[in-house]
XYZ file of C-alpha atoms in Angstrom:
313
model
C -2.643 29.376 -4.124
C -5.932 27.380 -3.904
C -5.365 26.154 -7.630
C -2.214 24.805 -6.715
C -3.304 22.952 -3.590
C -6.372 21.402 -5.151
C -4.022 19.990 -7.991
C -2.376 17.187 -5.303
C -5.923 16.251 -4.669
C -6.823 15.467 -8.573
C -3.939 13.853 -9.259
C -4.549 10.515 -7.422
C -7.362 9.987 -9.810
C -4.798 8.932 -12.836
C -2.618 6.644 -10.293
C -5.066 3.156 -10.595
C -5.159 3.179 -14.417
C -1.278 3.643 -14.431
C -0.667 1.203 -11.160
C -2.180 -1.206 -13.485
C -0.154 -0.672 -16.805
C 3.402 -0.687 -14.211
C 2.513 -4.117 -12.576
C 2.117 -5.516 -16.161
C 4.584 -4.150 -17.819
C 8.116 -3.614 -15.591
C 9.668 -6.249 -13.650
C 7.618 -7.254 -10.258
C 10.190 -5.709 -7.859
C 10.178 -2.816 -9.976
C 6.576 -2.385 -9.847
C 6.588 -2.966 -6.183
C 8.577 -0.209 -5.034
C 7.285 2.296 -7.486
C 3.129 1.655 -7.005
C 3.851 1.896 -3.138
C 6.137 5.036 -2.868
C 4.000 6.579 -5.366
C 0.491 6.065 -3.205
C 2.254 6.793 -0.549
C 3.549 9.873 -1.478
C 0.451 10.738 -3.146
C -1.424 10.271 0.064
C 0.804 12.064 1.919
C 0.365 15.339 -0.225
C -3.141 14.810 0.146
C -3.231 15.121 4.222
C -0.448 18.200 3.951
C -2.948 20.135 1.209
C -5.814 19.441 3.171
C -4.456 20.830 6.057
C -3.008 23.849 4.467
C -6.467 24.362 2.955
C -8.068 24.591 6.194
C -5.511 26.999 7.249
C -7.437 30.110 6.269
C -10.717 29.223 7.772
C -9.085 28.499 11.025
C -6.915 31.174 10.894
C -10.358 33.255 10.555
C -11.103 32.675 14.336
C -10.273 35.399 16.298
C -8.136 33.084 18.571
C -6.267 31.367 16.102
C -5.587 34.659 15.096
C -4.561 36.738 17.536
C -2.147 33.396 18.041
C -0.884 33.732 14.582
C -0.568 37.371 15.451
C -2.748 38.335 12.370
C -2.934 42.328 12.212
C -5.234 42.162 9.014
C -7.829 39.192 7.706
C -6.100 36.184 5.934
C -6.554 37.028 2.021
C -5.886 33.943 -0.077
C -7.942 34.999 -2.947
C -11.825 35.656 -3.348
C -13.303 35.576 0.003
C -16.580 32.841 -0.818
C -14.243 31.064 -2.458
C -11.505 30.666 -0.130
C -13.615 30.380 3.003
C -16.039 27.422 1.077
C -12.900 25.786 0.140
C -11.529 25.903 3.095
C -14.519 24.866 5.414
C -14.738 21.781 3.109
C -11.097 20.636 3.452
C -11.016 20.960 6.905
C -14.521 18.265 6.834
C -12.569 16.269 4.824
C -9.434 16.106 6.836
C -11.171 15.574 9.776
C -13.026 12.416 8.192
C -9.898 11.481 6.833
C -7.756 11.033 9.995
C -10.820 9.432 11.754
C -11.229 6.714 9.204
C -7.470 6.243 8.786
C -6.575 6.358 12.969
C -9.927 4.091 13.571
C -9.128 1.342 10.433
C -5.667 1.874 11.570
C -5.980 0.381 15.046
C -8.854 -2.117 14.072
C -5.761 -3.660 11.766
C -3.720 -3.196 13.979
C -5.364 -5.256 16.651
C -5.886 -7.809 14.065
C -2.527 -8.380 12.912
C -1.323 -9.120 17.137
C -4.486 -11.072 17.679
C -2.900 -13.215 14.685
C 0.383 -12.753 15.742
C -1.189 -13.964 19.749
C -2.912 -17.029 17.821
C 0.425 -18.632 16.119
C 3.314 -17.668 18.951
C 2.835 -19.934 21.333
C 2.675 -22.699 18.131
C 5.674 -24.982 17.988
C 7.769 -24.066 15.023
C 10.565 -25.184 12.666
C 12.868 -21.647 11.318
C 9.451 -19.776 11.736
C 7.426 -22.296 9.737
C 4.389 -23.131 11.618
C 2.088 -26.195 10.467
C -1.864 -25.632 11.484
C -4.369 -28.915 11.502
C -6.998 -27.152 9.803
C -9.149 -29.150 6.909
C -9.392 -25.762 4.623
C -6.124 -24.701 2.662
C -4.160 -22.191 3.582
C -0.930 -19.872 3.683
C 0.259 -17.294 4.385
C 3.636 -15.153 5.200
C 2.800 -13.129 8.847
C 5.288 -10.441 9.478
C 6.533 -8.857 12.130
C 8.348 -6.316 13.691
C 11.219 -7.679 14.328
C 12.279 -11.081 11.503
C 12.236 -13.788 14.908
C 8.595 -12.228 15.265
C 7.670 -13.544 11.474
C 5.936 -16.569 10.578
C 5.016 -18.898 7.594
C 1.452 -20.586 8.526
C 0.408 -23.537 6.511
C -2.543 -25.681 6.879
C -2.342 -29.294 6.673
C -5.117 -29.226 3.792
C -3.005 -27.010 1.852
C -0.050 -29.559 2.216
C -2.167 -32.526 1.591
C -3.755 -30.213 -1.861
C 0.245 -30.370 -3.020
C 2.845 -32.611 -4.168
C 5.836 -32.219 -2.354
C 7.939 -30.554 -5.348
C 4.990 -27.796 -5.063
C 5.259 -27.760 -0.980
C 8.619 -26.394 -1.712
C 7.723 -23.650 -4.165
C 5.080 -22.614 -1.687
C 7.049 -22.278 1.053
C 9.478 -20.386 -1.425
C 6.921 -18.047 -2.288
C 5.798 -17.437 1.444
C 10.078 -17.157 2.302
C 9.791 -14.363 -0.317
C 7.152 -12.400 1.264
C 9.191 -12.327 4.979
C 12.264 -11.428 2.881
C 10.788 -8.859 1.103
C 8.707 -7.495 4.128
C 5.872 -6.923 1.931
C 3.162 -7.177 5.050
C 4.944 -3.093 5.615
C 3.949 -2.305 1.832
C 0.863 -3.640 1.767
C 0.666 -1.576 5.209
C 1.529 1.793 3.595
C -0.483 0.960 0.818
C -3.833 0.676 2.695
C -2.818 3.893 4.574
C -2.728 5.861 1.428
C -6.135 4.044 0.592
C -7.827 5.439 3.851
C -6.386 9.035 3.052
C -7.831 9.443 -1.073
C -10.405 7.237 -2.373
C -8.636 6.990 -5.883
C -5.950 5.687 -3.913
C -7.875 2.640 -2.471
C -8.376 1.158 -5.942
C -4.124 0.705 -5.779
C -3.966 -1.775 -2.960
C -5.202 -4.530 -5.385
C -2.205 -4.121 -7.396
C 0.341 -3.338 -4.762
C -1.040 -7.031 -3.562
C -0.348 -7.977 -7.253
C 3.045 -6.816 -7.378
C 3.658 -8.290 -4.021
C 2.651 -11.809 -5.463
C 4.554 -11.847 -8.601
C 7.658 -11.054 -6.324
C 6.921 -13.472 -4.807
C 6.503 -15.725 -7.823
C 9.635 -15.228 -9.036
C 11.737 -15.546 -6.297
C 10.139 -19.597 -6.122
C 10.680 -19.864 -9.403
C 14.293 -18.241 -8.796
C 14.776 -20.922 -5.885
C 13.097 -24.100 -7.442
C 14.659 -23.785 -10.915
C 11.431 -24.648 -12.295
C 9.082 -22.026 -13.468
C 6.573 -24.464 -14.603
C 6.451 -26.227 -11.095
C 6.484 -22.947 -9.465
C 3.114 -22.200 -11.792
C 1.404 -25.387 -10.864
C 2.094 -25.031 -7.405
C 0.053 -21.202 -7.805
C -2.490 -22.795 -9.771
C -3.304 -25.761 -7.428
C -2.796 -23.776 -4.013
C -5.425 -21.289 -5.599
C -7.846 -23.921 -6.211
C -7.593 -25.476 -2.917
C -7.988 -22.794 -1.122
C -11.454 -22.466 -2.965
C -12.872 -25.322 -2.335
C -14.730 -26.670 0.900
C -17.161 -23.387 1.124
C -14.703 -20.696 -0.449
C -11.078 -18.666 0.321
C -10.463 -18.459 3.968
C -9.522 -14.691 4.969
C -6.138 -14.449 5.801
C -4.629 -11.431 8.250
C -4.132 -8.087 7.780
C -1.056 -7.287 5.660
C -0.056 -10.985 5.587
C 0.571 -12.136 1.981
C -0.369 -15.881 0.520
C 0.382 -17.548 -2.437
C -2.834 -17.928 -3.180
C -3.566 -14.365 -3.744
C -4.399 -12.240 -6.204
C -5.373 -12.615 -9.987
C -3.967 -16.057 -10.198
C -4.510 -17.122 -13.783
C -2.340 -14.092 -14.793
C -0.048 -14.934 -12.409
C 0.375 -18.327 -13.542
C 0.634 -17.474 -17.624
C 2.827 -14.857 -16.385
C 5.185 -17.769 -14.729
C 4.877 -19.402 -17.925
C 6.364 -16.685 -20.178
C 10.143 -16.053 -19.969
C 11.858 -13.830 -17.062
C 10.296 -10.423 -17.051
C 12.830 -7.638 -17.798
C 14.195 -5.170 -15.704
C 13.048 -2.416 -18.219
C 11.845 0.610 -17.374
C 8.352 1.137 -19.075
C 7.032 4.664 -19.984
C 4.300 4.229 -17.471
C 7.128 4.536 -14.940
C 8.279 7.873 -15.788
C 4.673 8.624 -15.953
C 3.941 7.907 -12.319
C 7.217 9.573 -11.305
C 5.886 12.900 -13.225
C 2.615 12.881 -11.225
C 4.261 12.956 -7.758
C 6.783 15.524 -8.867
C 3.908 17.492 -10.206
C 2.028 16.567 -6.603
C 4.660 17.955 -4.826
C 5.567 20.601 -6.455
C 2.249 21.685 -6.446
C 2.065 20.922 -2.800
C 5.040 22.941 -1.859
C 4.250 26.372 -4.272
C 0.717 26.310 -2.189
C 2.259 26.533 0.927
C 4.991 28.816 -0.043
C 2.107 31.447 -1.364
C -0.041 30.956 2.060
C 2.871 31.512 4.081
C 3.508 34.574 2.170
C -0.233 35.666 2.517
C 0.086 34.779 6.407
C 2.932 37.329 6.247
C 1.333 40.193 4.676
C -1.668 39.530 7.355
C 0.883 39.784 10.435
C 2.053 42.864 8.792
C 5.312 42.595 7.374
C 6.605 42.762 4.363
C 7.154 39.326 2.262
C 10.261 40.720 0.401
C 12.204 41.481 3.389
């Protein structure tokens, strides 16, 4: 039982260096859904195995355990082991759903105080124009599609031709469309709950962005345009004492690795192929899972033989 339940909590580890190799080699929507559902998944086994890991610790109060109705002590293997194991999962769940509920609502109260600063801003189909000297944009979701918003400074539109305005606001259109601020969402929660995870927001941001990317490209008929409007909204944004920080979970065009954006906007259409890295990252969450579910399945059945009956019947 305990091998199988520390096996979802390894397996994140091998998610980043794959995360990478699926962003670079599949096409961006592709990439998208399967680097999200994957963390996500991933971190979810990791909260449910923590949690069942903790089980027989707790279960060794006399409390808990008259209120489990325990006739005999818990035995999930040796005792040291099981009761070590178990003391530590339960820290680490605890720390775990501190840091993810306090990050949580710190975002949280970011993204409306965003929200608070641009609602009241006139606006043309959700496009909102800021007088601000730096350059920047940005796609702000919401919860509801009338909530969303597309904020542009005037120094980004000054930093582009108007050919490139359009692209840009292409790009940003893509990112409400797409509702990426929810995957970028899911993908810092997984990031809070394994720190393996964390290293996969980058390229769930990346694979937001080249969706992005193409769907301008798609719109503008011009993938070279579409490029130079990346390129030069990148470079504006850096100048005049650095990148301004954009909101949580909001998405910019500016983002990202640009330069590998760009030479990617340069090549032909990515394919819709499915790379091997794919069926890779689909093997670790079945494993994760699997795992996941055959650990709980033999605690149950060791919480049965502790209340006293019989596991076959």
């Amino acid at each position: 039982m305990i091998a199988l339940l520390l096996l979802p909590l390894v397996l994140p580890f091998a998610l980043p260096s794959l995360a990478r190799r699926v962003v670079l080699r599949v096409h961006p929507d592709v990439a998208l859904w399967t680097v999200t559902s994957a963390a996500t998944v991933l971190a979810i086994g990791v909260v449910a195995c923590l949690g069942v890991l903790s089980l027989p610790i707790a279960l060794a109060v006399p409390a808990l355990g008259r209120l489990a109705e325990l006739m005999q002590p818990l035995d999930a293997g040796p005792a040291a082991v099981v009761r070590a194991l178990s003391v530590l999962a339960g820290g680490a769940l605890a720390v775990t759903c501190l840091t993810a509920g306090r990050r949580g609502l710190a975002e949280v109260r970011r993204f409306r105080a965003a929200h608070g600063d641009v609602t009241d801003l006139p606006h043309v189909g959700g496009l909102c124009v800021v007088d601000d000297v730096r350059a920047q944009a940005y796609a702000l979701g919401g919860t509801r599609r009338k909530e969303s918003r597309i904020v542009v400074t005037t120094g980004m539109l000054r930093a582009l031709t108007p050919p490139e305005r359009e692209a840009l606001l292409a790009h940003e259109r893509a990112h409400l469309t797409g509702r990426h601020h929810v995957f970028l969402a899911a993908a810092q929660f997984a990031g809070w709950c394994h720190p393996a995870l964390a290293a996969v927001v980058a390229q769930v941001a990346f694979a937001a962005e080249r969706v992005a990317d193409e769907a301008a490209a798609e719109a503008t008929k011009d993938r070279r345009l579409t490029a130079h409007a990346v390129g030069r909204a990148a470079l504006a944004a850096t100048r005049d004492g650095g990148r301004a920080v954009p909101p949580p979970f909001a998405a910019g065009a500016s983002s990202g690795p640009v330069p590998v954006r760009v030479r990617a906007l340069l090549e032909q259409v990515p394919s819709r192929r499915f790379a091997g890295t794919v069926v890779a990252v689909v093997l670790v969450c079945g494993v994760a899972g699997a795992s996941s579910i055959a650990g709980a399945v033999s605690l149950h059945r060791d919480v049965e033989v502790a209340q006293g009956e019989d596991p076959g019947d």
